[in-house]
Amino acid sequence: MSYEKVKQAQKTIIGTKQAVKAMKIGLVKEVYIALDVDEKIIELARLTAQENNVLIHYVESKIDLGKACGLRLGASVVAITV
């Protein structure tokens, strides 16, 4: 999976809670979800994305997803805003 789109995005929202809030108010066009995270953590983000017709991309590593956002830590969910 490519993390380039996340790296090049001008505005991202990092974290499950923040991404879910942004999706509910229509600020998100795409969401990236790491597959190496406990299902309980990402389930709400996946359901909210489906309900709000947000494009979902699955990536393999939360560490690599975090690095794509410029973090030293992992990121379970990253949203790219409209």
mmCIF file of C-alpha atoms in Angstrom:
data_model
loop_
_atom_site.group_PDB
_atom_site.id
_atom_site.type_symbol
_atom_site.label_atom_id
_atom_site.label_comp_id
_atom_site.label_asym_id
_atom_site.label_seq_id
_atom_site.Cartn_x
_atom_site.Cartn_y
_atom_site.Cartn_z
ATOM 1 C CA MET A 1 0.000 0.000 0.000
ATOM 2 C CA SER A 2 1.169 3.472 -0.787
ATOM 3 C CA TYR A 3 1.301 6.119 1.904
ATOM 4 C CA GLU A 4 2.194 8.859 -0.600
ATOM 5 C CA LYS A 5 -1.279 10.403 -0.718
ATOM 6 C CA VAL A 6 -1.213 10.851 3.047
ATOM 7 C CA LYS A 7 2.271 12.402 2.863
ATOM 8 C CA GLN A 8 1.153 14.839 0.167
ATOM 9 C CA ALA A 9 -2.172 15.810 1.758
ATOM 10 C CA GLN A 10 -2.376 19.438 2.815
ATOM 11 C CA LYS A 11 -4.721 18.797 5.738
ATOM 12 C CA THR A 12 -5.090 15.563 7.673
ATOM 13 C CA ILE A 13 -6.927 14.601 10.821
ATOM 14 C CA ILE A 14 -5.118 12.019 12.908
ATOM 15 C CA GLY A 15 -6.851 9.685 15.325
ATOM 16 C CA THR A 16 -10.061 7.706 15.435
ATOM 17 C CA LYS A 17 -12.132 10.098 17.570
ATOM 18 C CA GLN A 18 -11.146 13.192 15.614
ATOM 19 C CA ALA A 19 -11.668 11.486 12.236
ATOM 20 C CA VAL A 20 -15.123 10.226 13.254
ATOM 21 C CA LYS A 21 -16.180 13.724 14.357
ATOM 22 C CA ALA A 22 -14.945 15.224 11.089
ATOM 23 C CA MET A 23 -16.704 12.564 8.997
ATOM 24 C CA LYS A 24 -20.000 13.216 10.763
ATOM 25 C CA ILE A 25 -19.925 16.886 9.789
ATOM 26 C CA GLY A 26 -18.804 16.243 6.224
ATOM 27 C CA LEU A 27 -15.198 17.440 6.337
ATOM 28 C CA VAL A 28 -13.569 14.201 5.144
ATOM 29 C CA LYS A 29 -13.178 12.909 1.595
ATOM 30 C CA GLU A 30 -10.959 9.875 2.327
ATOM 31 C CA VAL A 31 -9.939 7.897 5.383
ATOM 32 C CA TYR A 32 -6.954 5.587 5.863
ATOM 33 C CA ILE A 33 -7.321 2.768 8.376
ATOM 34 C CA ALA A 34 -4.432 0.608 9.603
ATOM 35 C CA LEU A 35 -5.143 -3.115 9.602
ATOM 36 C CA ASP A 36 -2.699 -3.963 12.412
ATOM 37 C CA VAL A 37 -4.930 -2.334 15.037
ATOM 38 C CA ASP A 38 -7.489 -3.960 17.328
ATOM 39 C CA GLU A 39 -10.867 -4.147 15.581
ATOM 40 C CA LYS A 40 -12.591 -2.361 18.486
ATOM 41 C CA ILE A 41 -10.514 0.756 17.856
ATOM 42 C CA ILE A 42 -11.213 1.094 14.136
ATOM 43 C CA GLU A 43 -14.769 -0.273 13.944
ATOM 44 C CA LEU A 44 -16.448 3.083 14.607
ATOM 45 C CA ALA A 45 -14.285 4.835 11.994
ATOM 46 C CA ARG A 46 -15.141 2.208 9.373
ATOM 47 C CA LEU A 47 -18.890 2.361 10.100
ATOM 48 C CA THR A 48 -18.953 6.156 10.116
ATOM 49 C CA ALA A 49 -17.076 6.278 6.807
ATOM 50 C CA GLN A 50 -19.551 3.860 5.231
ATOM 51 C CA GLU A 51 -22.550 5.811 6.546
ATOM 52 C CA ASN A 52 -21.169 9.097 5.210
ATOM 53 C CA ASN A 53 -19.935 7.759 1.850
ATOM 54 C CA VAL A 54 -16.290 8.451 2.664
ATOM 55 C CA LEU A 55 -13.751 6.524 0.599
ATOM 56 C CA ILE A 56 -11.897 3.995 2.793
ATOM 57 C CA HIS A 57 -8.307 2.901 2.171
ATOM 58 C CA TYR A 58 -6.794 0.120 4.243
ATOM 59 C CA VAL A 59 -3.067 0.161 4.979
ATOM 60 C CA GLU A 60 -0.990 -2.535 6.602
ATOM 61 C CA SER A 61 0.937 -0.642 9.257
ATOM 62 C CA LYS A 62 -0.061 1.930 11.861
ATOM 63 C CA ILE A 63 3.620 2.816 12.302
ATOM 64 C CA ASP A 64 4.047 3.563 8.589
ATOM 65 C CA LEU A 65 0.767 5.494 8.562
ATOM 66 C CA GLY A 66 2.003 7.607 11.461
ATOM 67 C CA LYS A 67 5.327 8.217 9.696
ATOM 68 C CA ALA A 68 3.453 9.354 6.585
ATOM 69 C CA CYS A 69 1.852 12.029 8.794
ATOM 70 C CA GLY A 70 5.203 13.081 10.229
ATOM 71 C CA LEU A 71 4.733 11.341 13.571
ATOM 72 C CA ARG A 72 7.171 9.159 15.449
ATOM 73 C CA LEU A 73 4.244 7.137 16.785
ATOM 74 C CA GLY A 74 1.685 5.053 14.964
ATOM 75 C CA ALA A 75 -1.684 6.271 13.729
ATOM 76 C CA SER A 76 -4.680 3.951 13.563
ATOM 77 C CA VAL A 77 -6.875 6.254 11.479
ATOM 78 C CA VAL A 78 -5.986 9.248 9.305
ATOM 79 C CA ALA A 79 -8.562 11.324 7.464
ATOM 80 C CA ILE A 80 -7.882 13.598 4.511
ATOM 81 C CA THR A 81 -10.161 16.619 4.557
ATOM 82 C CA VAL A 82 -12.132 18.130 1.691
#
